[in-house]
PDB file of C-alpha atoms and ligand atoms in Angstrom:
ATOM      1  CA  MET A  65     -15.941  14.579  12.811  1.00 60.00           C
ATOM      2  CA  LEU A  66     -14.613  10.783  13.092  1.00 80.00           C
ATOM      3  CA  GLY A  67     -11.164  10.147  13.812  1.00 82.00           C
ATOM      4  CA  GLY A  68     -11.149   8.101  15.763  1.00 90.00           C
ATOM      5  CA  LEU A  69     -13.280   6.108  14.134  1.00 94.00           C
ATOM      6  CA  ALA A  70     -10.806   5.772  11.451  1.00 94.00           C
ATOM      7  CA  ARG A  71      -8.434   4.680  13.327  1.00 94.00           C
ATOM      8  CA  TRP A  72     -10.627   1.590  14.587  1.00 95.00           C
ATOM      9  CA  LEU A  73     -11.184   0.889  11.320  1.00 96.00           C
ATOM     10  CA  ARG A  74      -8.257   0.462  10.060  1.00 96.00           C
ATOM     11  CA  ALA A  75      -7.476  -2.370  12.980  1.00 95.00           C
ATOM     12  CA  ALA A  76     -10.664  -3.843  12.159  1.00 96.00           C
ATOM     13  CA  GLY A  77      -9.115  -4.167   8.668  1.00 96.00           C
ATOM     14  CA  TYR A  78      -9.720  -1.401   6.636  1.00 95.00           C
ATOM     15  CA  ASP A  79      -8.269   1.039   4.517  1.00 92.00           C
ATOM     16  CA  ALA A  80     -10.435   3.908   6.427  1.00 94.00           C
ATOM     17  CA  GLU A  81      -9.338   7.462   5.768  1.00 90.00           C
ATOM     18  CA  PHE A  82      -9.434  10.882   7.153  1.00 88.00           C
ATOM     19  CA  GLU A  83      -8.597  14.330   7.057  1.00 85.00           C
ATOM     20  CA  TYR A  84      -8.551  16.177   9.817  1.00 83.00           C
ATOM     21  CA  GLY A  85     -11.254  19.485   8.855  1.00 86.00           C
ATOM     22  CA  ILE A  86     -11.624  18.768   5.501  1.00 88.00           C
ATOM     23  CA  ALA A  87     -14.216  20.699   3.824  1.00 90.00           C
ATOM     24  CA  ASP A  88     -17.639  18.388   1.859  1.00 89.00           C
ATOM     25  CA  ARG A  89     -17.327  19.665  -0.810  1.00 90.00           C
ATOM     26  CA  ALA A  90     -13.363  17.922  -1.493  1.00 92.00           C
ATOM     27  CA  LEU A  91     -15.027  14.845   0.886  1.00 92.00           C
ATOM     28  CA  VAL A  92     -17.951  13.943  -1.473  1.00 93.00           C
ATOM     29  CA  GLN A  93     -14.947  14.259  -4.369  1.00 93.00           C
ATOM     30  CA  ARG A  94     -12.751  12.693  -2.247  1.00 93.00           C
ATOM     31  CA  ALA A  95     -15.611  10.128  -1.920  1.00 93.00           C
ATOM     32  CA  ALA A  96     -15.717  10.652  -5.799  1.00 92.00           C
ATOM     33  CA  LYS A  97     -12.321  10.197  -6.921  1.00 93.00           C
ATOM     34  CA  SER A  98     -11.601   6.855  -4.663  1.00 91.00           C
ATOM     35  CA  GLY A  99     -15.149   4.915  -4.503  1.00 91.00           C
ATOM     36  CA  ARG A 100     -15.308   5.094  -0.725  1.00 92.00           C
ATOM     37  CA  ILE A 101     -17.989   4.858   1.730  1.00 94.00           C
ATOM     38  CA  LEU A 102     -18.074   8.286   2.492  1.00 95.00           C
ATOM     39  CA  LEU A 103     -18.826   8.560   6.145  1.00 95.00           C
ATOM     40  CA  SER A 104     -20.367  11.256   8.188  1.00 93.00           C
ATOM     41  CA  SER A 105     -21.901  12.490  11.361  1.00 92.00           C
ATOM     42  CA  ASP A 106     -22.237  15.078   9.231  1.00 90.00           C
ATOM     43  CA  GLY A 107     -26.446  16.312   8.225  1.00 91.00           C
ATOM     44  CA  PRO A 108     -26.354  18.094   6.091  1.00 91.00           C
ATOM     45  CA  MET A 109     -23.792  16.350   4.332  1.00 91.00           C
ATOM     46  CA  PHE A 110     -26.408  14.166   3.665  1.00 93.00           C
ATOM     47  CA  GLU A 111     -29.209  16.490   1.526  1.00 93.00           C
ATOM     48  CA  ARG A 112     -25.770  16.485  -1.613  1.00 93.00           C
ATOM     49  CA  ASN A 113     -27.425  15.326  -4.756  1.00 93.00           C
ATOM     50  CA  VAL A 114     -24.488  13.189  -5.157  1.00 92.00           C
ATOM     51  CA  ILE A 115     -25.832  11.107  -2.006  1.00 93.00           C
ATOM     52  CA  LYS A 116     -28.985  11.534  -2.918  1.00 92.00           C
ATOM     53  CA  ASN A 117     -28.931   9.614  -5.963  1.00 92.00           C
ATOM     54  CA  GLY A 118     -26.621   7.403  -4.806  1.00 91.00           C
ATOM     55  CA  ASP A 119     -23.828   8.000  -7.313  1.00 91.00           C
ATOM     56  CA  ILE A 120     -21.940   8.267  -3.537  1.00 93.00           C
ATOM     57  CA  ARG A 121     -22.482   5.105  -1.278  1.00 94.00           C
ATOM     58  CA  ALA A 122     -22.356   7.362   2.324  1.00 95.00           C
ATOM     59  CA  LEU A 123     -23.263   6.690   5.750  1.00 96.00           C
ATOM     60  CA  TYR A 124     -24.793   8.281   8.770  1.00 95.00           C
ATOM     61  CA  VAL A 125     -22.752   7.620  11.377  1.00 95.00           C
ATOM     62  CA  PRO A 126     -24.388   9.550  14.422  1.00 93.00           C
ATOM     63  CA  GLN A 127     -21.715  11.331  16.812  1.00 87.00           C
ATOM     64  CA  GLN A 128     -23.226  10.614  20.503  1.00 91.00           C
ATOM     65  CA  LEU A 129     -21.369   7.712  19.427  1.00 92.00           C
ATOM     66  CA  GLY A 130     -18.518   6.434  21.096  1.00 91.00           C
ATOM     67  CA  LYS A 131     -15.453   5.235  19.452  1.00 90.00           C
ATOM     68  CA  LEU A 132     -16.068   1.841  19.652  1.00 92.00           C
ATOM     69  CA  GLU A 133     -20.274   2.007  18.810  1.00 93.00           C
ATOM     70  CA  GLN A 134     -19.187   4.012  15.847  1.00 95.00           C
ATOM     71  CA  LEU A 135     -17.293   0.676  14.012  1.00 95.00           C
ATOM     72  CA  ARG A 136     -19.781  -1.264  15.542  1.00 95.00           C
ATOM     73  CA  PHE A 137     -22.352   0.589  14.041  1.00 95.00           C
ATOM     74  CA  VAL A 138     -20.641   0.641  10.497  1.00 96.00           C
ATOM     75  CA  LEU A 139     -19.266  -2.366  10.109  1.00 95.00           C
ATOM     76  CA  GLY A 140     -23.332  -3.852  10.933  1.00 94.00           C
ATOM     77  CA  GLU A 141     -24.087  -1.511   8.598  1.00 95.00           C
ATOM     78  CA  LEU A 142     -22.067  -2.067   5.898  1.00 95.00           C
ATOM     79  CA  GLY A 143     -22.107  -5.430   6.844  1.00 94.00           C
ATOM     80  CA  LEU A 144     -18.208  -5.694   7.044  1.00 94.00           C
ATOM     81  CA  PRO A 145     -16.522  -8.524   8.790  1.00 93.00           C
ATOM     82  CA  LEU A 146     -12.832  -8.292  10.971  1.00 93.00           C
ATOM     83  CA  ARG A 147     -10.032  -8.646   8.548  1.00 94.00           C
ATOM     84  CA  ASP A 148      -6.637  -8.537   8.811  1.00 93.00           C
ATOM     85  CA  PRO A 149      -4.908  -5.804  10.825  1.00 94.00           C
ATOM     86  CA  ARG A 150      -3.728  -2.255   8.991  1.00 95.00           C
ATOM     87  CA  CYS A 151      -2.303   0.070  10.595  1.00 95.00           C
ATOM     88  CA  MET A 152      -3.726   2.469  12.487  1.00 93.00           C
ATOM     89  CA  ALA A 153      -2.039   5.678  12.002  1.00 93.00           C
ATOM     90  CA  CYS A 154      -2.030   5.600   8.452  1.00 94.00           C
ATOM     91  CA  GLY A 155      -4.147   2.756   7.296  1.00 94.00           C
ATOM     92  CA  GLY A 156      -1.715   0.796   4.453  1.00 96.00           C
ATOM     93  CA  GLN A 157      -0.840  -3.318   4.916  1.00 96.00           C
ATOM     94  CA  LEU A 158       1.000  -4.732   7.719  1.00 96.00           C
ATOM     95  CA  ALA A 159       4.246  -7.116   6.582  1.00 96.00           C
ATOM     96  CA  GLU A 160       5.834  -9.607   8.672  1.00 96.00           C
ATOM     97  CA  VAL A 161       9.219  -8.576   9.535  1.00 97.00           C
ATOM     98  CA  PRO A 162      12.502 -11.373  10.886  1.00 97.00           C
ATOM     99  CA  LYS A 163      12.710 -10.245  14.402  1.00 96.00           C
ATOM    100  CA  HIS A 164      16.527 -10.148  14.503  1.00 96.00           C
ATOM    101  CA  THR A 165      16.032  -7.482  11.843  1.00 96.00           C
ATOM    102  CA  VAL A 166      13.632  -4.574  14.280  1.00 96.00           C
ATOM    103  CA  MET A 167      16.858  -5.867  17.371  1.00 95.00           C
ATOM    104  CA  ALA A 168      17.523  -1.679  16.826  1.00 95.00           C
ATOM    105  CA  GLU A 169      14.247  -0.056  16.358  1.00 96.00           C
ATOM    106  CA  ALA A 170      11.946  -1.692  18.026  1.00 95.00           C
ATOM    107  CA  PRO A 171      11.849  -1.203  22.191  1.00 94.00           C
ATOM    108  CA  PRO A 172      13.787  -3.867  24.467  1.00 95.00           C
ATOM    109  CA  LEU A 173      10.770  -4.852  26.638  1.00 93.00           C
ATOM    110  CA  ALA A 174       9.106  -4.925  23.186  1.00 94.00           C
ATOM    111  CA  TYR A 175      11.340  -7.298  21.873  1.00 95.00           C
ATOM    112  CA  ARG A 176      12.600  -8.681  25.272  1.00 95.00           C
ATOM    113  CA  ASN A 177       9.092 -10.517  25.053  1.00 92.00           C
ATOM    114  CA  CYS A 178       7.340  -9.912  21.511  1.00 93.00           C
ATOM    115  CA  ASP A 179       7.815 -12.863  18.783  1.00 93.00           C
ATOM    116  CA  ARG A 180       6.444 -11.439  15.783  1.00 94.00           C
ATOM    117  CA  PHE A 181       6.791  -7.846  14.149  1.00 96.00           C
ATOM    118  CA  TRP A 182       5.373  -6.281  11.203  1.00 96.00           C
ATOM    119  CA  ARG A 183       5.777  -2.716   9.449  1.00 97.00           C
ATOM    120  CA  CYS A 184       3.379  -0.827   7.620  1.00 97.00           C
ATOM    121  CA  ALA A 185       4.445  -0.788   4.007  1.00 97.00           C
ATOM    122  CA  ALA A 186       2.603   2.974   3.967  1.00 96.00           C
ATOM    123  CA  CYS A 187       4.877   4.803   7.021  1.00 97.00           C
ATOM    124  CA  GLY A 188       7.671   2.028   7.607  1.00 96.00           C
ATOM    125  CA  LYS A 189       5.663   2.107  11.832  1.00 95.00           C
ATOM    126  CA  LEU A 190       7.044  -1.146  13.282  1.00 95.00           C
ATOM    127  CA  LEU A 191       4.295  -3.161  15.362  1.00 93.00           C
ATOM    128  CA  TRP A 192       4.294  -5.913  16.954  1.00 93.00           C
ATOM    129  CA  HIS A 193       1.163  -8.118  19.387  1.00 87.00           C
ATOM    130  CA  GLY A 194       1.936  -6.570  22.890  1.00 85.00           C
ATOM    131  CA  THR A 195      -0.115  -5.634  25.905  1.00 83.00           C
ATOM    132  CA  HIS A 196      -1.322  -2.738  23.027  1.00 84.00           C
ATOM    133  CA  TRP A 197      -2.407  -5.005  20.100  1.00 87.00           C
ATOM    134  CA  GLN A 198      -3.329  -7.574  22.580  1.00 89.00           C
ATOM    135  CA  ARG A 199      -6.122  -4.715  24.034  1.00 90.00           C
ATOM    136  CA  ILE A 200      -7.384  -4.061  20.949  1.00 91.00           C
ATOM    137  CA  THR A 201      -7.355  -7.324  19.121  1.00 91.00           C
ATOM    138  CA  LYS A 202     -10.163  -8.208  21.947  1.00 92.00           C
ATOM    139  CA  ARG A 203     -12.851  -5.409  21.539  1.00 92.00           C
ATOM    140  CA  LEU A 204     -12.277  -6.337  17.949  1.00 92.00           C
ATOM    141  CA  LYS A 205     -13.300  -9.130  18.941  1.00 90.00           C
ATOM    142  CA  GLN A 206     -16.056  -7.943  21.434  1.00 89.00           C
ATOM    143  CA  ILE A 207     -17.685  -6.046  18.917  1.00 86.00           C
ATOM    144  CA  ALA A 208     -17.714  -8.512  15.806  1.00 80.00           C
ATOM    145  CA  GLY A 209     -18.589 -10.808  18.379  1.00 75.00           C
ATOM    146  CA  GLN A 210     -16.527 -13.541  17.926  1.00 63.00           C
ATOM    147  CA  ASP A 211     -15.332 -13.135  21.729  1.00 57.00           C
ATOM    148  CA  GLN A 212     -16.623 -16.302  23.039  1.00 52.00           C
ATOM    149  CA  ASP A 213     -14.467 -16.332  26.355  1.00 52.00           C
ATOM    150  CA  ASP A 214     -16.237 -13.635  27.927  1.00 47.00           C
ATOM    151  CA  ALA A 215     -20.375 -15.122  26.396  1.00 40.00           C
TER     152      ALA A 215
HETATM  153 ZN1   ZN B 480       0.993   3.341   8.407  1.00 84.00          ZN
END
């Protein structure tokens, strides 16, 4: 239910995993195995003993919130700071790559306008500080209350 939230958590620097339609039982097992905090909007999920006992850390995320409100809620509830962004597609770590190495691959407009490029170590996706990135960064800062310019 929280795929959009997972993408935003990755942008905020967290290795969020998301699988569409995963069964409750599989989700709980995966959280236990990976040590991740389980986020869910599914009320009955929180009736499970492993969660009630605190064996698995879990947080109920109100589904009626928008994606960004969900992100604000999760960062606030868990006391998480903004970190270096991770790949929004898969949560992999981003490594900066020299501009000249991406000439053939980057869209011409991005290559012309941007100086810094990053590649996801996990899925290979190429990223750059274009308008999309700037919009995301701005919203993350607003959420974290770090956007002093607009205050
Ligand atoms: Zn990736």
